[in-house]
Short mmCIF file of N, CA and C in Angstrom, two decimals:
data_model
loop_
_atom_site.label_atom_id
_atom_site.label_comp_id
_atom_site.label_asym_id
_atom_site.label_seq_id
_atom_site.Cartn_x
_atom_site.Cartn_y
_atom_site.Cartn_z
N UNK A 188 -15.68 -1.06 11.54
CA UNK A 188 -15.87 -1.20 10.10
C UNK A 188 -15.80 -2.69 9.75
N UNK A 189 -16.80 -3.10 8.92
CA UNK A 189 -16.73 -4.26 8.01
C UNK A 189 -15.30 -4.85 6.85
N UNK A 190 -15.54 -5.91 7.06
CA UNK A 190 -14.62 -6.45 5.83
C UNK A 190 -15.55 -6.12 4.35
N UNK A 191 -16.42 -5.97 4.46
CA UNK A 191 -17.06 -5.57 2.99
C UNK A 191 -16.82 -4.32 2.40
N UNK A 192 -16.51 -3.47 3.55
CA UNK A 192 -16.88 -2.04 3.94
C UNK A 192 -15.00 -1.77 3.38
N UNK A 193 -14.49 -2.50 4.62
CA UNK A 193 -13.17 -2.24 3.69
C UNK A 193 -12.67 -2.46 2.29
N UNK A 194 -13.17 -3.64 1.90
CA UNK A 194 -12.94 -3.74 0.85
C UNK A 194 -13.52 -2.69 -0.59
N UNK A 195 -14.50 -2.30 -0.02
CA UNK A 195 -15.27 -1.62 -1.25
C UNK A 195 -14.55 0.32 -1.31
N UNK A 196 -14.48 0.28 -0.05
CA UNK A 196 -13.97 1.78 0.64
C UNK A 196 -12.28 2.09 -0.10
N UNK A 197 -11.44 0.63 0.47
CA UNK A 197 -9.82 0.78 -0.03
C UNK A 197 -9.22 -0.28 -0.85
N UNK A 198 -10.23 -1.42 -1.36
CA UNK A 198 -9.24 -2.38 -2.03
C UNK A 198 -8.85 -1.85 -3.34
N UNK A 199 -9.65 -1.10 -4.05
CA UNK A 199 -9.20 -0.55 -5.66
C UNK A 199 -7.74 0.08 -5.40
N UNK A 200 -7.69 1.27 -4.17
CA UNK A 200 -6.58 1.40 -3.79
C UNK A 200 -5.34 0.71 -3.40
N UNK A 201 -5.42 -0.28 -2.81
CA UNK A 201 -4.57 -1.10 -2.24
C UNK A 201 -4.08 -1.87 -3.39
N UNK A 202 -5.03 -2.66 -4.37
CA UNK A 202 -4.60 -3.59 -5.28
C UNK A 202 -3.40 -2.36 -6.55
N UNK A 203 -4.40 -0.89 -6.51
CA UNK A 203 -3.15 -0.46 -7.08
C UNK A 203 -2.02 -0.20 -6.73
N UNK A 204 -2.20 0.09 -5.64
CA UNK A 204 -0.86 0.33 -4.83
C UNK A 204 0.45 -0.76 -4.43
N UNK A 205 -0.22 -1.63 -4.63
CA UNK A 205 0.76 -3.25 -4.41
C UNK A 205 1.99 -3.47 -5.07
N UNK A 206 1.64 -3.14 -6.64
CA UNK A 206 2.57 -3.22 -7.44
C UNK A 206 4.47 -2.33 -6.79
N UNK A 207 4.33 -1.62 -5.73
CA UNK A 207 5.56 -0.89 -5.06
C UNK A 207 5.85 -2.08 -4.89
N UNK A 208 5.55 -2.98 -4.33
CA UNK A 208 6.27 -4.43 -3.41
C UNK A 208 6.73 -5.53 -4.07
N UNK A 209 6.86 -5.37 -6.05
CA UNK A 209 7.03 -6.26 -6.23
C UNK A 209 8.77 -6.42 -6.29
N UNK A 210 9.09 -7.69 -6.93
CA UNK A 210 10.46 -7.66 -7.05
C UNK A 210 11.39 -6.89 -8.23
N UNK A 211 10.16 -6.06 -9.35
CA UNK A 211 10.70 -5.49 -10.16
C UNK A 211 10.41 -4.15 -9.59
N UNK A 212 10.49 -2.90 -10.36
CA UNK A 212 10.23 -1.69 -10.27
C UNK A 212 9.41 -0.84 -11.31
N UNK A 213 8.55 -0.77 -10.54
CA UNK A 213 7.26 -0.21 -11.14
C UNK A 213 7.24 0.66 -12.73
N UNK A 214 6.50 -0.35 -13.53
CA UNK A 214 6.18 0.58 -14.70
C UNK A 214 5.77 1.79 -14.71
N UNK A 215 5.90 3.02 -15.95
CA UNK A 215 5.26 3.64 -15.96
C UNK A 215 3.53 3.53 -15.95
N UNK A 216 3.24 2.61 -16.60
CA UNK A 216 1.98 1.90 -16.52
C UNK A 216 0.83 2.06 -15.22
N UNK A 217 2.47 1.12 -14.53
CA UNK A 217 1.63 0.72 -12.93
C UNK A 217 1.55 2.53 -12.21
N UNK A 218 2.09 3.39 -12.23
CA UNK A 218 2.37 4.24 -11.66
C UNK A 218 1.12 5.45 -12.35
N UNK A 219 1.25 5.10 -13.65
CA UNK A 219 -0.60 5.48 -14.01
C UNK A 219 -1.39 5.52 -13.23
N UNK A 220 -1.63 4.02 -12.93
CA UNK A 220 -2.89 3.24 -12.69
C UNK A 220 -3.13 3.98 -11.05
N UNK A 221 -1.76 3.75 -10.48
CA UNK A 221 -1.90 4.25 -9.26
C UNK A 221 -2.66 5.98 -9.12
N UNK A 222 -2.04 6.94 -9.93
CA UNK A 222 -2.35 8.07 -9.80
C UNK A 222 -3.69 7.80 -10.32
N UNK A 223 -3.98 7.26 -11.49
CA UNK A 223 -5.31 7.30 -11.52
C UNK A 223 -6.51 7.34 -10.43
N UNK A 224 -6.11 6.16 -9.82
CA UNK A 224 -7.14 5.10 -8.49
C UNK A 224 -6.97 6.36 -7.42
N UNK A 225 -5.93 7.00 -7.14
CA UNK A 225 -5.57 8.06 -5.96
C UNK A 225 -6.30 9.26 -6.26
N UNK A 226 -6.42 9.69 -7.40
CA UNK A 226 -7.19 11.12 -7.83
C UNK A 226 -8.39 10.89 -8.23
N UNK A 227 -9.13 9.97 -8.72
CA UNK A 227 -10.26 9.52 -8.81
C UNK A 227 -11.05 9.65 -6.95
N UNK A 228 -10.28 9.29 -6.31
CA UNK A 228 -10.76 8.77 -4.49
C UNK A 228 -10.73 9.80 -3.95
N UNK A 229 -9.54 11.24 -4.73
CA UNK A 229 -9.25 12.13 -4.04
C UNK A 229 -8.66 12.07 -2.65
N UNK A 230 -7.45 11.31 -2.68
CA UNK A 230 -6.59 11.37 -1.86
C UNK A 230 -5.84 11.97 -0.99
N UNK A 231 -5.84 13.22 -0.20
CA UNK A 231 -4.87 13.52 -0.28
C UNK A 231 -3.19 13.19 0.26
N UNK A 232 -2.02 13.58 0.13
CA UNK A 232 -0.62 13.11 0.26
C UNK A 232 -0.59 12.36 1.57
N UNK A 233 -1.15 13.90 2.95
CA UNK A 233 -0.75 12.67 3.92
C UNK A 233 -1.68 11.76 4.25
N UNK A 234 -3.10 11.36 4.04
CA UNK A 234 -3.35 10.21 3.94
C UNK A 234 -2.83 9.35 2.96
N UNK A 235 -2.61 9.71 1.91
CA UNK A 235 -1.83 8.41 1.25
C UNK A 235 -0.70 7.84 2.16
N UNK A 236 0.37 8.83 2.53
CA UNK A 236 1.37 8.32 2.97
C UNK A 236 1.08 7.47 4.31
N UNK A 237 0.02 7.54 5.58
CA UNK A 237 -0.80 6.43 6.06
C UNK A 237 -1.05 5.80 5.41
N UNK A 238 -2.15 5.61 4.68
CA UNK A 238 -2.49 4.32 4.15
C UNK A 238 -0.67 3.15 3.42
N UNK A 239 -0.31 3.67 2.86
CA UNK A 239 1.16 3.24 2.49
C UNK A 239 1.62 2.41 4.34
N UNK A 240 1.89 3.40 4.88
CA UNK A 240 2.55 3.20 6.68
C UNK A 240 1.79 2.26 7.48
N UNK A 241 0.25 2.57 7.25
CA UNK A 241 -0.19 1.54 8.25
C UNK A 241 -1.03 0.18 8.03
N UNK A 242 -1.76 0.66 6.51
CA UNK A 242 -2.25 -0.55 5.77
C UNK A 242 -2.17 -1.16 4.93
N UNK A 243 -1.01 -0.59 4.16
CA UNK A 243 -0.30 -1.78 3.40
C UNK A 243 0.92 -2.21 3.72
N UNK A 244 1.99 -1.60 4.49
CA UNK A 244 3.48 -2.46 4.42
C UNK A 244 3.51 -3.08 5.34
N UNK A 245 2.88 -3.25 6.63
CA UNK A 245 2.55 -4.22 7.20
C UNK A 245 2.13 -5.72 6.92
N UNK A 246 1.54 -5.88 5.84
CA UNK A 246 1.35 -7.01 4.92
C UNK A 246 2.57 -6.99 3.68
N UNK A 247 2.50 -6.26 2.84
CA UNK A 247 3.12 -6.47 1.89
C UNK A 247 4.62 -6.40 2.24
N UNK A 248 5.09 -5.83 3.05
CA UNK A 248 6.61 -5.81 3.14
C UNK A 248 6.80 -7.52 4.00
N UNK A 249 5.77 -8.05 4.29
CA UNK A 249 6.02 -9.75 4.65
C UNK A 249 6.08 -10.23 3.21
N UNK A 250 5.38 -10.01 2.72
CA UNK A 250 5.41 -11.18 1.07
C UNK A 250 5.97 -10.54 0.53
N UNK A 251 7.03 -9.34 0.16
CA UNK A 251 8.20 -9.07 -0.52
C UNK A 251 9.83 -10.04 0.27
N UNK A 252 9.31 -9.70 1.64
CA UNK A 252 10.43 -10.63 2.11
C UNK A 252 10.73 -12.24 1.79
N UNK A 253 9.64 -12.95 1.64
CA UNK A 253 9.51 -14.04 1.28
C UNK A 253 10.08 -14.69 0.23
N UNK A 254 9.60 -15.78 -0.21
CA UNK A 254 10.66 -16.40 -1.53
C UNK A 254 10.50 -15.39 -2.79
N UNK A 255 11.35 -15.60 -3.97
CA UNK A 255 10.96 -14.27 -4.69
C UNK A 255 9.71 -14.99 -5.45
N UNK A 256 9.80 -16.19 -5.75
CA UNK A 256 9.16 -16.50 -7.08
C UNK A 256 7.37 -16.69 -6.39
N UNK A 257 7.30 -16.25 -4.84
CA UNK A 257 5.62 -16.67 -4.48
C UNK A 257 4.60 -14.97 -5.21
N UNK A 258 5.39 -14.00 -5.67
CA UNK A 258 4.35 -12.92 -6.05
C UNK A 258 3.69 -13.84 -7.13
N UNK A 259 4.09 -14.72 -7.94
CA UNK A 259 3.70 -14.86 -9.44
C UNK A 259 2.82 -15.79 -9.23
N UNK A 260 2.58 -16.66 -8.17
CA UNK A 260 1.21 -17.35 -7.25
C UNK A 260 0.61 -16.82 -6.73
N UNK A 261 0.32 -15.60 -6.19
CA UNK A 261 -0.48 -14.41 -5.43
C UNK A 261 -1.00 -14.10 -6.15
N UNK A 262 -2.64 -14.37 -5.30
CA UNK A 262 -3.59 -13.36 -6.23
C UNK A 262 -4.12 -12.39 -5.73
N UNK A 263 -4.63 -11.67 -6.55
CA UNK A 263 -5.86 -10.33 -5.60
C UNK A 263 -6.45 -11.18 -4.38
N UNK A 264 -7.21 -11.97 -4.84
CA UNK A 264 -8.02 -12.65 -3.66
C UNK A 264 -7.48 -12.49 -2.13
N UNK A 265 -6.38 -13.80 -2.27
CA UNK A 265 -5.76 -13.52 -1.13
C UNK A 265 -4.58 -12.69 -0.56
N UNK A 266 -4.46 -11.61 -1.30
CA UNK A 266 -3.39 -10.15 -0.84
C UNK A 266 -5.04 -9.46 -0.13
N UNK A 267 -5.91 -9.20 -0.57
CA UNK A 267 -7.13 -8.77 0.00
C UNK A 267 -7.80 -9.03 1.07
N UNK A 268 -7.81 -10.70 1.30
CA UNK A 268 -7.81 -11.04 2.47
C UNK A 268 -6.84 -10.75 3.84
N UNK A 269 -5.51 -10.81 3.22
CA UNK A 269 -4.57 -10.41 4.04
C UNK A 269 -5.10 -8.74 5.16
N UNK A 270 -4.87 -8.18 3.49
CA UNK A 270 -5.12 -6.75 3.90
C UNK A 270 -6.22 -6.30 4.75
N UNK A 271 -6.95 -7.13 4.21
CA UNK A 271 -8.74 -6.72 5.20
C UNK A 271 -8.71 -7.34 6.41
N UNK A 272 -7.67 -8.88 7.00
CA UNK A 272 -7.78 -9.38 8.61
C UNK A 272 -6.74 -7.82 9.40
N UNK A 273 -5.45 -7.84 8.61
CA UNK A 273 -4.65 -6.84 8.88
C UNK A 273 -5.29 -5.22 9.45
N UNK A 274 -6.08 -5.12 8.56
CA UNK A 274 -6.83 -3.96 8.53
C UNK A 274 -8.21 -3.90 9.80
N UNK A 275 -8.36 -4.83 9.65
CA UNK A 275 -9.55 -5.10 10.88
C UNK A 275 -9.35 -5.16 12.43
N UNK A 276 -7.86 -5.77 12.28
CA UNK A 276 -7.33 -5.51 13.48
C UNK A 276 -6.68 -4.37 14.00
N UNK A 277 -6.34 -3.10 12.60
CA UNK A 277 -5.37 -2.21 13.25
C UNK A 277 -6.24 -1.21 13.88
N UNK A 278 -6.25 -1.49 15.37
CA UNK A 278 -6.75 -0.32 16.43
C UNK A 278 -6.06 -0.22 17.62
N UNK A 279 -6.34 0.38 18.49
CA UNK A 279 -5.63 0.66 19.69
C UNK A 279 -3.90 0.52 19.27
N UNK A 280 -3.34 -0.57 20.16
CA UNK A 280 -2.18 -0.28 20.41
C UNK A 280 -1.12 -1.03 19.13
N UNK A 281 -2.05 -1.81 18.13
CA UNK A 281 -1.35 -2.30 16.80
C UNK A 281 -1.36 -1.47 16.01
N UNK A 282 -2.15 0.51 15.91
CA UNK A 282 -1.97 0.78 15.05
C UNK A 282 -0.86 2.48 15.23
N UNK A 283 -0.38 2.23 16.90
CA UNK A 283 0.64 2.42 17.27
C UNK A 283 1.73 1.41 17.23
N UNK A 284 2.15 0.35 17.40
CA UNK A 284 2.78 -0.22 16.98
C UNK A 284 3.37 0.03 15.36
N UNK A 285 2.65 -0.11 14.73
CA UNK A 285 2.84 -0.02 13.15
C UNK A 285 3.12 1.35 12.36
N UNK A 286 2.42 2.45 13.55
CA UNK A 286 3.16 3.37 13.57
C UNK A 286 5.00 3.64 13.61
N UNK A 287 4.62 3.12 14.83
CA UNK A 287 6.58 3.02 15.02
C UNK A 287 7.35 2.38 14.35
N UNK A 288 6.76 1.74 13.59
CA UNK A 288 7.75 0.40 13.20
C UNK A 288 7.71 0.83 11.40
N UNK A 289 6.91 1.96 11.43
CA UNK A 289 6.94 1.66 9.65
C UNK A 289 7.90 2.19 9.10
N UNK A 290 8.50 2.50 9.73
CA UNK A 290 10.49 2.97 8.72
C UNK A 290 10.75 1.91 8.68
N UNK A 291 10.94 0.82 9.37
CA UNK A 291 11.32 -0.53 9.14
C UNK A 291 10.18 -0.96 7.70
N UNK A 292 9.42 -1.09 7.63
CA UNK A 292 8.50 -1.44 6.85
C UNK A 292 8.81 -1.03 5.74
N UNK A 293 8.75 0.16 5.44
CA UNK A 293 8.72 0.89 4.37
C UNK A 293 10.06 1.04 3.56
N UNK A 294 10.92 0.97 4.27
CA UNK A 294 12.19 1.26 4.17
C UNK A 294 12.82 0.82 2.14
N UNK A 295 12.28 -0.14 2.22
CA UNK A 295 12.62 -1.02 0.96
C UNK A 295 12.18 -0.46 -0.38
N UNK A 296 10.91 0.35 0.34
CA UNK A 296 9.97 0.50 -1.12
C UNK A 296 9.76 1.87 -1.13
N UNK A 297 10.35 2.76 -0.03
CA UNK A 297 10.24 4.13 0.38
C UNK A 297 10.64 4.91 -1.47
N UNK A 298 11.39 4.48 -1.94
CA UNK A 298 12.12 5.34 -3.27
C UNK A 298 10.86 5.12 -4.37
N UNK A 299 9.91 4.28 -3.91
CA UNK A 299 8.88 4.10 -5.00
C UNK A 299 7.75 4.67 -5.15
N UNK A 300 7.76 5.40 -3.61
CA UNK A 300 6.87 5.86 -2.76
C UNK A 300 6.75 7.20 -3.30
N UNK A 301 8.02 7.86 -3.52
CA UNK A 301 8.59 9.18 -3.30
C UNK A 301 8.31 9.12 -4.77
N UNK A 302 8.79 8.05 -5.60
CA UNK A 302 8.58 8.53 -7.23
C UNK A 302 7.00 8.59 -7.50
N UNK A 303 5.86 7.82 -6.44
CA UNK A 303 4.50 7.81 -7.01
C UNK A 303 4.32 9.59 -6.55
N UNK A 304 4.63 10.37 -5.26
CA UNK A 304 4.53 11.54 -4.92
C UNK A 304 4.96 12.35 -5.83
N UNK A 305 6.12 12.45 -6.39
CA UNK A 305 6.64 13.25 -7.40
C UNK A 305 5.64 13.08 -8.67
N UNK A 306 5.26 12.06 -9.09
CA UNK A 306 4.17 11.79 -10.23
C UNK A 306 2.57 12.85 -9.75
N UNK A 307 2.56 12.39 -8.79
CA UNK A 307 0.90 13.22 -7.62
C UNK A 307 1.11 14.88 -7.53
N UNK A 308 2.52 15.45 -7.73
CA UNK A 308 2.38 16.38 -7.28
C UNK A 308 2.87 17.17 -8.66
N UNK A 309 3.53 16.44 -9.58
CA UNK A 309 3.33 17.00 -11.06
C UNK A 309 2.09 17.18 -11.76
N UNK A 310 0.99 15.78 -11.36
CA UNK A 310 -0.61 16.23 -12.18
C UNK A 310 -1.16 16.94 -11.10
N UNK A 311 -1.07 17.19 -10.19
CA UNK A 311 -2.20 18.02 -9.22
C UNK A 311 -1.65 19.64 -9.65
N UNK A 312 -0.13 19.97 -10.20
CA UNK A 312 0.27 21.23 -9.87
C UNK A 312 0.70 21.67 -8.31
N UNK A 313 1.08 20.95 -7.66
CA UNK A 313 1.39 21.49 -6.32
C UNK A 313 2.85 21.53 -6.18
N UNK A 314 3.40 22.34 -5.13
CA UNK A 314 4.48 22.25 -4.77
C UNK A 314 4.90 22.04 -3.83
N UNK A 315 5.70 21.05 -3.79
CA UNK A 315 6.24 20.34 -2.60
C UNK A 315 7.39 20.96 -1.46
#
């Protein structure tokens, strides 16, 4: 797959999804926007919860670790770039790797995760 290809395929997703990593905790707003972008794409849970595991906290749980005040210099641009070299490379044995490792990853933002699911599974009607 292309970097164009990714981008056009998962960045609407990803850019909504970002907002988990920041240093505050997600508006109701942002948590909209997300269910919006997810049910619009027709998502379902356990691919979301991959995409969360293998193509975004791999990047984003680095620039949450970082200084606090660099989110407010980050732009789409380059969180996109990130995501799309990240993404281009995850095959063979990096996307086992990232497998294993994403409790570490996730770990931080896991409760934000669980509140966007609880939101997904109140508008869909499903039960968890």
């Amino acid at each position: 797959m292309d970097a164009q290809t990714l981008v056009d395929e998962r960045g609407e997703l990803w850019l909504a999804l970002a907002p988990m990593w920041l240093e505050r905790e997600p508006r109701e707003s942002d948590y909209a926007r997300m269910v919006e972008v997810i049910e619009r794409d027709g998502i379902a849970l356990k691919d979301l919860e991959w995409v969360f595991r293998l193509e975004l906290a791999p990047v984003l749980s680095r620039q949450q670790m970082s200084v606090a005040g660099e989110w407010r210099k980050f732009d789409d641009y380059q969180l996109m770039r990130r995501l799309v070299a990240h993404n281009l490379r995850l095959t063979g044995w990096r996307r086992k790797f990232w497998a294993l490792f994403s409790g570490l990853t996730t770990m931080m933002v896991r409760h934000r995760y669980n509140a966007l699911v609880e939101h997904l599974v109140v508008i869909r009607g499903e039960a968890r």
